[in-house]
C-alpha cells in the first residue's frame, strides 16, 4: 500500500474507535480521501430503535457534503474492528451513497476494504456496477 493509503486506513481505524455500536458491538470506521488531500471520516452510529443505525460510510459522506464537497473523491477506506479475515466491504446502501459524491466529480474511487490479514482494493464501480446516479435524472 502507498503511504497515503496507509494513512487513510489509519484514519478509518481512528474513526472506528469513536463508533457508537452498543447493539451490534461491530464498530466500523470509514475515511474518504479527496483529490486535494483532505480526509473526512465517519463511524457507525446505532440507535435503540435498531433499524435506524447509520453506517460509517454514510456518516462520512454526510460530513463531506456539509463541508462543501461535491466530487473529487479518490479513495475510501473501510474498517471493522471486529471484522475477521474477510475484509469488510461497504453495504449496498453505502455503495449507493458513496456513488453520489463520486459521480458528481466523475471519479471512480478505490475502496480499501480492510481485513485482519489483507486489504482488498476494489474500484467503487466494481462494487456497484451500472450504478444509478445524478446523470440518470438529467433530461
Ligand atoms: N455497518 C457500517 O457502518 N458500514 C457497512 O458498510 C456495513 C455495516 C455497520 C452498521 C451497524 O451499525 C453495524 O455495522 C453492524 O451491521
Short mmCIF file of N, CA and C and ligand atoms in Angstrom, two decimals:
data_model
loop_
_atom_site.label_atom_id
_atom_site.label_comp_id
_atom_site.label_asym_id
_atom_site.label_seq_id
_atom_site.Cartn_x
_atom_site.Cartn_y
_atom_site.Cartn_z
N UNK A 1 0.84 -1.21 0.00
CA UNK A 1 0.00 0.00 0.00
C UNK A 1 0.87 1.25 0.00
N UNK A 2 0.45 2.23 -0.75
CA UNK A 2 1.15 3.51 -0.75
C UNK A 2 0.96 4.20 0.59
N UNK A 3 1.85 5.17 0.84
CA UNK A 3 1.82 5.84 2.15
C UNK A 3 0.48 6.52 2.42
N UNK A 4 -0.07 7.18 1.38
CA UNK A 4 -1.33 7.89 1.59
C UNK A 4 -2.47 6.90 1.86
N UNK A 5 -2.32 5.67 1.31
CA UNK A 5 -3.35 4.65 1.57
C UNK A 5 -3.25 4.13 3.00
N UNK A 6 -2.03 3.93 3.48
CA UNK A 6 -1.85 3.51 4.88
C UNK A 6 -2.40 4.57 5.82
N UNK A 7 -2.18 5.83 5.49
CA UNK A 7 -2.69 6.92 6.33
C UNK A 7 -4.21 6.93 6.32
N UNK A 8 -4.79 6.61 5.18
CA UNK A 8 -6.26 6.60 5.07
C UNK A 8 -6.84 5.46 5.92
N UNK A 9 -6.18 4.30 5.87
CA UNK A 9 -6.62 3.17 6.70
C UNK A 9 -6.49 3.53 8.18
N UNK A 10 -5.42 4.19 8.54
CA UNK A 10 -5.22 4.61 9.94
C UNK A 10 -6.32 5.57 10.38
N UNK A 11 -6.71 6.46 9.48
CA UNK A 11 -7.79 7.41 9.80
C UNK A 11 -9.11 6.66 10.00
N UNK A 12 -9.34 5.62 9.20
CA UNK A 12 -10.57 4.83 9.34
C UNK A 12 -10.56 4.07 10.67
N UNK A 13 -9.41 3.55 11.05
CA UNK A 13 -9.31 2.89 12.36
C UNK A 13 -9.62 3.87 13.49
N UNK A 14 -9.07 5.06 13.40
CA UNK A 14 -9.30 6.07 14.45
C UNK A 14 -10.78 6.41 14.53
N UNK A 15 -11.43 6.49 13.38
CA UNK A 15 -12.88 6.77 13.37
C UNK A 15 -13.65 5.62 14.00
N UNK A 16 -13.25 4.40 13.68
CA UNK A 16 -13.95 3.22 14.23
C UNK A 16 -13.89 3.20 15.75
N UNK A 17 -12.80 3.73 16.30
CA UNK A 17 -12.66 3.78 17.76
C UNK A 17 -13.73 4.69 18.39
N UNK A 18 -14.30 5.57 17.57
CA UNK A 18 -15.32 6.50 18.08
C UNK A 18 -16.74 6.01 17.79
N UNK A 19 -16.86 4.83 17.19
CA UNK A 19 -18.18 4.31 16.81
C UNK A 19 -19.09 4.19 18.03
N UNK A 20 -20.37 4.40 17.77
CA UNK A 20 -21.39 4.14 18.80
C UNK A 20 -22.14 2.91 18.33
N UNK A 21 -21.71 1.75 18.78
CA UNK A 21 -22.26 0.48 18.29
C UNK A 21 -22.55 -0.47 19.45
N UNK A 22 -23.36 -0.02 20.44
CA UNK A 22 -23.59 -0.87 21.62
C UNK A 22 -24.51 -2.06 21.32
N UNK A 23 -25.22 -2.04 20.22
CA UNK A 23 -26.19 -3.11 19.93
C UNK A 23 -25.57 -4.22 19.10
N UNK A 24 -24.85 -3.84 18.07
CA UNK A 24 -24.19 -4.87 17.24
C UNK A 24 -22.81 -5.22 17.79
N UNK A 25 -22.23 -4.33 18.57
CA UNK A 25 -20.84 -4.49 19.01
C UNK A 25 -19.93 -4.71 17.79
N UNK A 26 -20.21 -3.98 16.73
CA UNK A 26 -19.45 -4.10 15.49
C UNK A 26 -19.06 -2.69 15.04
N UNK A 27 -18.03 -2.13 15.65
CA UNK A 27 -17.63 -0.76 15.31
C UNK A 27 -17.02 -0.69 13.91
N UNK A 28 -17.44 0.31 13.17
CA UNK A 28 -16.94 0.50 11.81
C UNK A 28 -16.43 1.94 11.66
N UNK A 29 -15.37 2.10 10.91
CA UNK A 29 -14.86 3.43 10.58
C UNK A 29 -14.66 3.55 9.08
N UNK A 30 -14.88 4.72 8.57
CA UNK A 30 -14.66 4.98 7.14
C UNK A 30 -13.87 6.28 7.01
N UNK A 31 -13.03 6.33 6.00
CA UNK A 31 -12.26 7.56 5.72
C UNK A 31 -12.30 7.81 4.22
N UNK A 32 -12.66 9.03 3.86
CA UNK A 32 -12.75 9.44 2.45
C UNK A 32 -11.55 10.33 2.13
N UNK A 33 -10.86 10.02 1.04
CA UNK A 33 -9.73 10.86 0.59
C UNK A 33 -10.16 11.63 -0.66
N UNK A 34 -9.91 12.94 -0.63
CA UNK A 34 -10.27 13.81 -1.75
C UNK A 34 -9.03 14.23 -2.53
N UNK A 35 -9.25 14.74 -3.73
CA UNK A 35 -8.14 15.00 -4.64
C UNK A 35 -7.23 16.13 -4.18
N UNK A 36 -7.64 16.89 -3.17
CA UNK A 36 -6.75 17.91 -2.61
C UNK A 36 -6.06 17.42 -1.34
N UNK A 37 -6.21 16.13 -1.04
CA UNK A 37 -5.54 15.55 0.12
C UNK A 37 -6.37 15.55 1.39
N UNK A 38 -7.52 16.21 1.35
CA UNK A 38 -8.38 16.24 2.54
C UNK A 38 -8.94 14.86 2.85
N UNK A 39 -9.07 14.56 4.13
CA UNK A 39 -9.63 13.29 4.59
C UNK A 39 -10.82 13.60 5.49
N UNK A 40 -11.94 12.96 5.22
CA UNK A 40 -13.14 13.12 6.04
C UNK A 40 -13.56 11.74 6.52
N UNK A 41 -13.80 11.62 7.82
CA UNK A 41 -14.06 10.30 8.41
C UNK A 41 -15.49 10.19 8.93
N UNK A 42 -15.89 8.97 9.19
CA UNK A 42 -17.19 8.71 9.81
C UNK A 42 -17.14 7.40 10.58
N UNK A 43 -18.05 7.25 11.52
CA UNK A 43 -18.17 5.99 12.27
C UNK A 43 -19.65 5.61 12.28
N UNK A 44 -19.93 4.35 12.54
CA UNK A 44 -21.34 3.97 12.61
C UNK A 44 -21.95 4.48 13.92
N UNK A 45 -23.22 4.85 13.81
CA UNK A 45 -23.97 5.43 14.93
C UNK A 45 -25.28 4.65 15.04
N UNK A 46 -25.36 3.80 16.04
CA UNK A 46 -26.56 2.96 16.19
C UNK A 46 -27.61 3.65 17.05
N UNK A 47 -28.74 2.97 17.17
CA UNK A 47 -29.88 3.57 17.85
C UNK A 47 -30.65 2.48 18.59
N UNK A 48 -31.29 2.85 19.69
CA UNK A 48 -32.11 1.89 20.42
C UNK A 48 -33.22 1.33 19.54
N UNK A 49 -33.63 2.09 18.55
CA UNK A 49 -34.51 1.57 17.51
C UNK A 49 -33.60 1.01 16.42
N UNK A 50 -33.29 -0.27 16.53
CA UNK A 50 -32.16 -0.86 15.81
C UNK A 50 -32.05 -0.49 14.34
N UNK A 51 -33.17 -0.48 13.66
CA UNK A 51 -33.15 -0.27 12.21
C UNK A 51 -32.72 1.12 11.79
N UNK A 52 -32.53 2.01 12.73
CA UNK A 52 -32.15 3.38 12.40
C UNK A 52 -30.64 3.60 12.39
N UNK A 53 -29.88 2.54 12.53
CA UNK A 53 -28.42 2.68 12.56
C UNK A 53 -27.90 3.39 11.31
N UNK A 54 -26.93 4.26 11.54
CA UNK A 54 -26.25 4.93 10.42
C UNK A 54 -24.90 4.25 10.22
N UNK A 55 -24.59 3.91 8.99
CA UNK A 55 -23.30 3.29 8.68
C UNK A 55 -22.19 4.34 8.66
N UNK A 56 -20.98 3.86 8.88
CA UNK A 56 -19.81 4.75 8.93
C UNK A 56 -19.62 5.50 7.62
N UNK A 57 -19.79 4.81 6.50
CA UNK A 57 -19.55 5.45 5.20
C UNK A 57 -20.57 6.57 4.96
N UNK A 58 -21.81 6.30 5.36
CA UNK A 58 -22.87 7.28 5.14
C UNK A 58 -22.64 8.52 6.01
N UNK A 59 -22.18 8.31 7.23
CA UNK A 59 -21.86 9.44 8.10
C UNK A 59 -20.73 10.26 7.48
N UNK A 60 -19.73 9.58 6.96
CA UNK A 60 -18.59 10.28 6.35
C UNK A 60 -19.05 11.09 5.12
N UNK A 61 -19.91 10.50 4.30
CA UNK A 61 -20.39 11.21 3.11
C UNK A 61 -21.23 12.42 3.52
N UNK A 62 -22.05 12.26 4.54
CA UNK A 62 -22.86 13.40 5.00
C UNK A 62 -21.96 14.53 5.49
N UNK A 63 -20.91 14.17 6.23
CA UNK A 63 -19.97 15.20 6.69
C UNK A 63 -19.27 15.87 5.50
N UNK A 64 -18.97 15.08 4.48
CA UNK A 64 -18.29 15.63 3.30
C UNK A 64 -19.18 16.65 2.59
N UNK A 65 -20.45 16.31 2.44
CA UNK A 65 -21.36 17.26 1.80
C UNK A 65 -21.48 18.53 2.63
N UNK A 66 -21.55 18.34 3.94
CA UNK A 66 -21.67 19.51 4.82
C UNK A 66 -20.42 20.39 4.73
N UNK A 67 -19.29 19.76 4.45
CA UNK A 67 -18.03 20.51 4.30
C UNK A 67 -17.90 21.13 2.91
N UNK A 68 -18.91 20.94 2.09
CA UNK A 68 -18.90 21.58 0.77
C UNK A 68 -18.39 20.72 -0.36
N UNK A 69 -18.07 19.47 -0.07
CA UNK A 69 -17.53 18.58 -1.11
C UNK A 69 -18.63 18.19 -2.09
N UNK A 70 -18.30 18.26 -3.37
CA UNK A 70 -19.23 17.84 -4.43
C UNK A 70 -18.42 17.14 -5.49
N UNK A 71 -17.79 16.04 -5.14
CA UNK A 71 -16.92 15.33 -6.06
C UNK A 71 -15.49 15.33 -5.55
N UNK A 72 -14.58 14.85 -6.38
CA UNK A 72 -13.17 14.81 -6.00
C UNK A 72 -12.81 13.65 -5.10
N UNK A 73 -13.69 12.67 -5.01
CA UNK A 73 -13.42 11.52 -4.13
C UNK A 73 -12.51 10.54 -4.85
N UNK A 74 -11.33 10.30 -4.27
CA UNK A 74 -10.37 9.42 -4.95
C UNK A 74 -10.18 8.07 -4.27
N UNK A 75 -10.43 8.00 -2.97
CA UNK A 75 -10.27 6.71 -2.29
C UNK A 75 -11.11 6.69 -1.02
N UNK A 76 -11.45 5.49 -0.60
CA UNK A 76 -12.26 5.27 0.60
C UNK A 76 -11.64 4.09 1.35
N UNK A 77 -11.47 4.23 2.66
CA UNK A 77 -11.04 3.08 3.47
C UNK A 77 -12.17 2.73 4.44
N UNK A 78 -12.43 1.44 4.57
CA UNK A 78 -13.47 0.96 5.49
C UNK A 78 -12.87 -0.11 6.38
N UNK A 79 -13.02 0.06 7.69
CA UNK A 79 -12.52 -0.95 8.62
C UNK A 79 -13.62 -1.31 9.62
N UNK A 80 -13.61 -2.57 10.00
CA UNK A 80 -14.50 -3.03 11.07
C UNK A 80 -13.62 -3.61 12.17
N UNK A 81 -13.75 -3.08 13.38
CA UNK A 81 -12.84 -3.52 14.44
C UNK A 81 -13.04 -4.99 14.78
N UNK A 82 -14.23 -5.52 14.50
CA UNK A 82 -14.50 -6.93 14.78
C UNK A 82 -14.49 -7.77 13.50
N UNK A 83 -14.07 -7.17 12.41
CA UNK A 83 -14.04 -7.92 11.16
C UNK A 83 -13.03 -9.05 11.27
N UNK A 84 -13.33 -10.15 10.62
CA UNK A 84 -12.43 -11.29 10.64
C UNK A 84 -11.44 -11.21 9.51
N UNK A 85 -11.02 -12.37 9.02
CA UNK A 85 -10.05 -12.41 7.94
C UNK A 85 -10.61 -11.80 6.66
N UNK A 86 -11.89 -12.00 6.48
CA UNK A 86 -12.53 -11.49 5.26
C UNK A 86 -12.67 -9.97 5.38
N UNK A 87 -12.10 -9.21 4.44
CA UNK A 87 -12.20 -7.75 4.53
C UNK A 87 -13.65 -7.28 4.52
N UNK A 88 -13.92 -6.25 5.29
CA UNK A 88 -15.27 -5.66 5.31
C UNK A 88 -15.46 -4.88 4.02
N UNK A 89 -16.61 -5.02 3.42
CA UNK A 89 -16.95 -4.22 2.24
C UNK A 89 -18.18 -3.37 2.56
N UNK A 90 -18.30 -2.22 1.93
CA UNK A 90 -19.45 -1.35 2.22
C UNK A 90 -20.76 -2.07 1.89
N UNK A 91 -21.76 -1.85 2.71
CA UNK A 91 -23.07 -2.44 2.46
C UNK A 91 -23.67 -1.81 1.19
N UNK A 92 -24.74 -2.38 0.72
CA UNK A 92 -25.35 -1.91 -0.54
C UNK A 92 -25.74 -0.44 -0.50
N UNK A 93 -26.36 -0.05 0.60
CA UNK A 93 -26.79 1.35 0.70
C UNK A 93 -25.58 2.28 0.67
N UNK A 94 -24.53 1.90 1.37
CA UNK A 94 -23.34 2.75 1.41
C UNK A 94 -22.68 2.86 0.04
N UNK A 95 -22.72 1.79 -0.74
CA UNK A 95 -22.16 1.86 -2.10
C UNK A 95 -22.90 2.93 -2.90
N UNK A 96 -24.20 2.95 -2.77
CA UNK A 96 -25.01 3.93 -3.49
C UNK A 96 -24.72 5.34 -2.98
N UNK A 97 -24.59 5.48 -1.67
CA UNK A 97 -24.33 6.81 -1.07
C UNK A 97 -22.95 7.31 -1.50
N UNK A 98 -21.97 6.41 -1.51
CA UNK A 98 -20.62 6.80 -1.98
C UNK A 98 -20.66 7.18 -3.45
N UNK A 99 -21.48 6.48 -4.22
CA UNK A 99 -21.55 6.75 -5.66
C UNK A 99 -22.00 8.17 -5.94
N UNK A 100 -22.83 8.73 -5.09
CA UNK A 100 -23.34 10.08 -5.34
C UNK A 100 -22.19 11.09 -5.38
N UNK A 101 -21.33 11.06 -4.35
CA UNK A 101 -20.24 12.04 -4.31
C UNK A 101 -19.20 11.72 -5.39
N UNK A 102 -19.01 10.45 -5.69
CA UNK A 102 -18.07 10.08 -6.75
C UNK A 102 -18.58 10.57 -8.10
N UNK A 103 -19.85 10.32 -8.37
CA UNK A 103 -20.42 10.67 -9.67
C UNK A 103 -20.40 12.18 -9.91
N UNK A 104 -20.58 12.95 -8.86
CA UNK A 104 -20.59 14.41 -9.02
C UNK A 104 -19.27 14.92 -9.56
N UNK A 105 -18.17 14.21 -9.24
CA UNK A 105 -16.85 14.64 -9.73
C UNK A 105 -16.32 13.75 -10.84
N UNK A 106 -17.10 12.77 -11.24
CA UNK A 106 -16.67 11.89 -12.33
C UNK A 106 -15.49 11.01 -11.97
N UNK A 107 -15.34 10.66 -10.70
CA UNK A 107 -14.25 9.78 -10.29
C UNK A 107 -14.77 8.37 -9.99
N UNK A 108 -13.84 7.43 -10.00
CA UNK A 108 -14.16 6.05 -9.61
C UNK A 108 -13.24 5.69 -8.45
N UNK A 109 -13.63 6.06 -7.21
CA UNK A 109 -12.72 5.90 -6.08
C UNK A 109 -12.34 4.45 -5.81
N UNK A 110 -11.09 4.28 -5.38
CA UNK A 110 -10.62 2.96 -4.97
C UNK A 110 -11.10 2.73 -3.53
N UNK A 111 -11.78 1.63 -3.31
CA UNK A 111 -12.28 1.33 -1.97
C UNK A 111 -11.32 0.33 -1.32
N UNK A 112 -10.73 0.73 -0.20
CA UNK A 112 -9.80 -0.14 0.54
C UNK A 112 -10.61 -0.86 1.61
N UNK A 113 -10.84 -2.13 1.37
CA UNK A 113 -11.65 -2.94 2.28
C UNK A 113 -10.68 -3.68 3.20
N UNK A 114 -10.72 -3.34 4.48
CA UNK A 114 -9.66 -3.79 5.39
C UNK A 114 -10.08 -5.03 6.16
N UNK A 115 -9.25 -6.06 6.11
CA UNK A 115 -9.41 -7.25 6.93
C UNK A 115 -8.20 -7.40 7.84
N UNK A 116 -8.22 -8.41 8.70
CA UNK A 116 -7.11 -8.57 9.63
C UNK A 116 -5.79 -8.87 8.92
N UNK A 117 -5.90 -9.64 7.84
CA UNK A 117 -4.68 -10.09 7.17
C UNK A 117 -4.43 -9.40 5.83
N UNK A 118 -5.43 -8.73 5.33
CA UNK A 118 -5.28 -8.18 3.98
C UNK A 118 -6.15 -6.95 3.80
N UNK A 119 -5.76 -6.16 2.81
CA UNK A 119 -6.58 -5.02 2.40
C UNK A 119 -6.95 -5.28 0.94
N UNK A 120 -8.24 -5.42 0.70
CA UNK A 120 -8.72 -5.67 -0.66
C UNK A 120 -9.02 -4.32 -1.30
N UNK A 121 -8.44 -4.07 -2.44
CA UNK A 121 -8.63 -2.78 -3.10
C UNK A 121 -9.53 -2.97 -4.32
N UNK A 122 -10.67 -2.36 -4.29
CA UNK A 122 -11.68 -2.56 -5.33
C UNK A 122 -12.23 -1.21 -5.78
N UNK A 123 -12.27 -0.94 -7.06
CA UNK A 123 -12.91 0.31 -7.52
C UNK A 123 -14.40 0.29 -7.14
N UNK A 124 -14.92 1.46 -6.82
CA UNK A 124 -16.34 1.53 -6.47
C UNK A 124 -17.21 0.99 -7.61
N UNK A 125 -16.79 1.23 -8.85
CA UNK A 125 -17.59 0.77 -10.00
C UNK A 125 -17.68 -0.75 -10.06
N UNK A 126 -16.73 -1.43 -9.43
CA UNK A 126 -16.79 -2.90 -9.37
C UNK A 126 -17.76 -3.34 -8.27
N UNK A 127 -17.77 -2.59 -7.17
CA UNK A 127 -18.71 -2.91 -6.08
C UNK A 127 -20.14 -2.56 -6.46
N UNK A 128 -20.28 -1.56 -7.34
CA UNK A 128 -21.61 -1.09 -7.71
C UNK A 128 -21.67 -0.85 -9.22
N UNK A 129 -21.69 -1.92 -10.00
CA UNK A 129 -21.72 -1.74 -11.46
C UNK A 129 -23.07 -1.18 -11.92
N UNK A 130 -23.04 -0.49 -13.05
CA UNK A 130 -24.28 0.05 -13.65
C UNK A 130 -25.07 0.86 -12.63
N UNK A 131 -24.33 1.72 -11.90
CA UNK A 131 -24.97 2.47 -10.80
C UNK A 131 -25.98 3.48 -11.30
N UNK A 132 -26.98 3.67 -10.51
CA UNK A 132 -27.93 4.77 -10.72
C UNK A 132 -27.33 6.00 -10.09
N UNK A 133 -27.31 7.11 -10.84
CA UNK A 133 -26.69 8.32 -10.29
C UNK A 133 -27.32 9.57 -10.82
N UNK A 134 -26.71 10.72 -10.50
CA UNK A 134 -27.27 12.01 -10.89
C UNK A 134 -27.57 12.12 -12.38
N UNK A 135 -26.72 11.50 -13.22
CA UNK A 135 -26.91 11.63 -14.67
C UNK A 135 -28.21 10.98 -15.14
N UNK A 136 -28.68 10.00 -14.38
CA UNK A 136 -29.94 9.35 -14.76
C UNK A 136 -31.13 10.29 -14.68
N UNK A 137 -30.96 11.36 -13.91
CA UNK A 137 -32.09 12.27 -13.70
C UNK A 137 -32.05 13.46 -14.66
N UNK A 138 -31.00 13.48 -15.53
CA UNK A 138 -30.89 14.58 -16.48
C UNK A 138 -31.81 14.33 -17.68
N UNK A 139 -32.35 15.38 -18.17
CA UNK A 139 -33.20 15.28 -19.36
C UNK A 139 -34.50 14.57 -19.04
N1 LIG B 1 -22.03 -1.04 9.10
C1 LIG B 1 -21.36 0.05 8.62
O1 LIG B 1 -21.11 1.02 9.35
N2 LIG B 1 -20.96 0.02 7.33
C2 LIG B 1 -21.17 -1.01 6.47
O2 LIG B 1 -20.86 -0.89 5.30
C3 LIG B 1 -21.72 -2.27 6.97
C4 LIG B 1 -22.35 -2.20 8.30
C5 LIG B 1 -22.48 -1.02 10.49
C6 LIG B 1 -23.99 -0.92 10.65
C7 LIG B 1 -24.18 -1.49 12.04
O3 LIG B 1 -24.01 -0.45 12.99
C8 LIG B 1 -23.04 -2.48 12.19
O4 LIG B 1 -22.11 -2.20 11.15
C9 LIG B 1 -23.47 -3.93 12.07
O5 LIG B 1 -24.19 -4.15 10.93
#
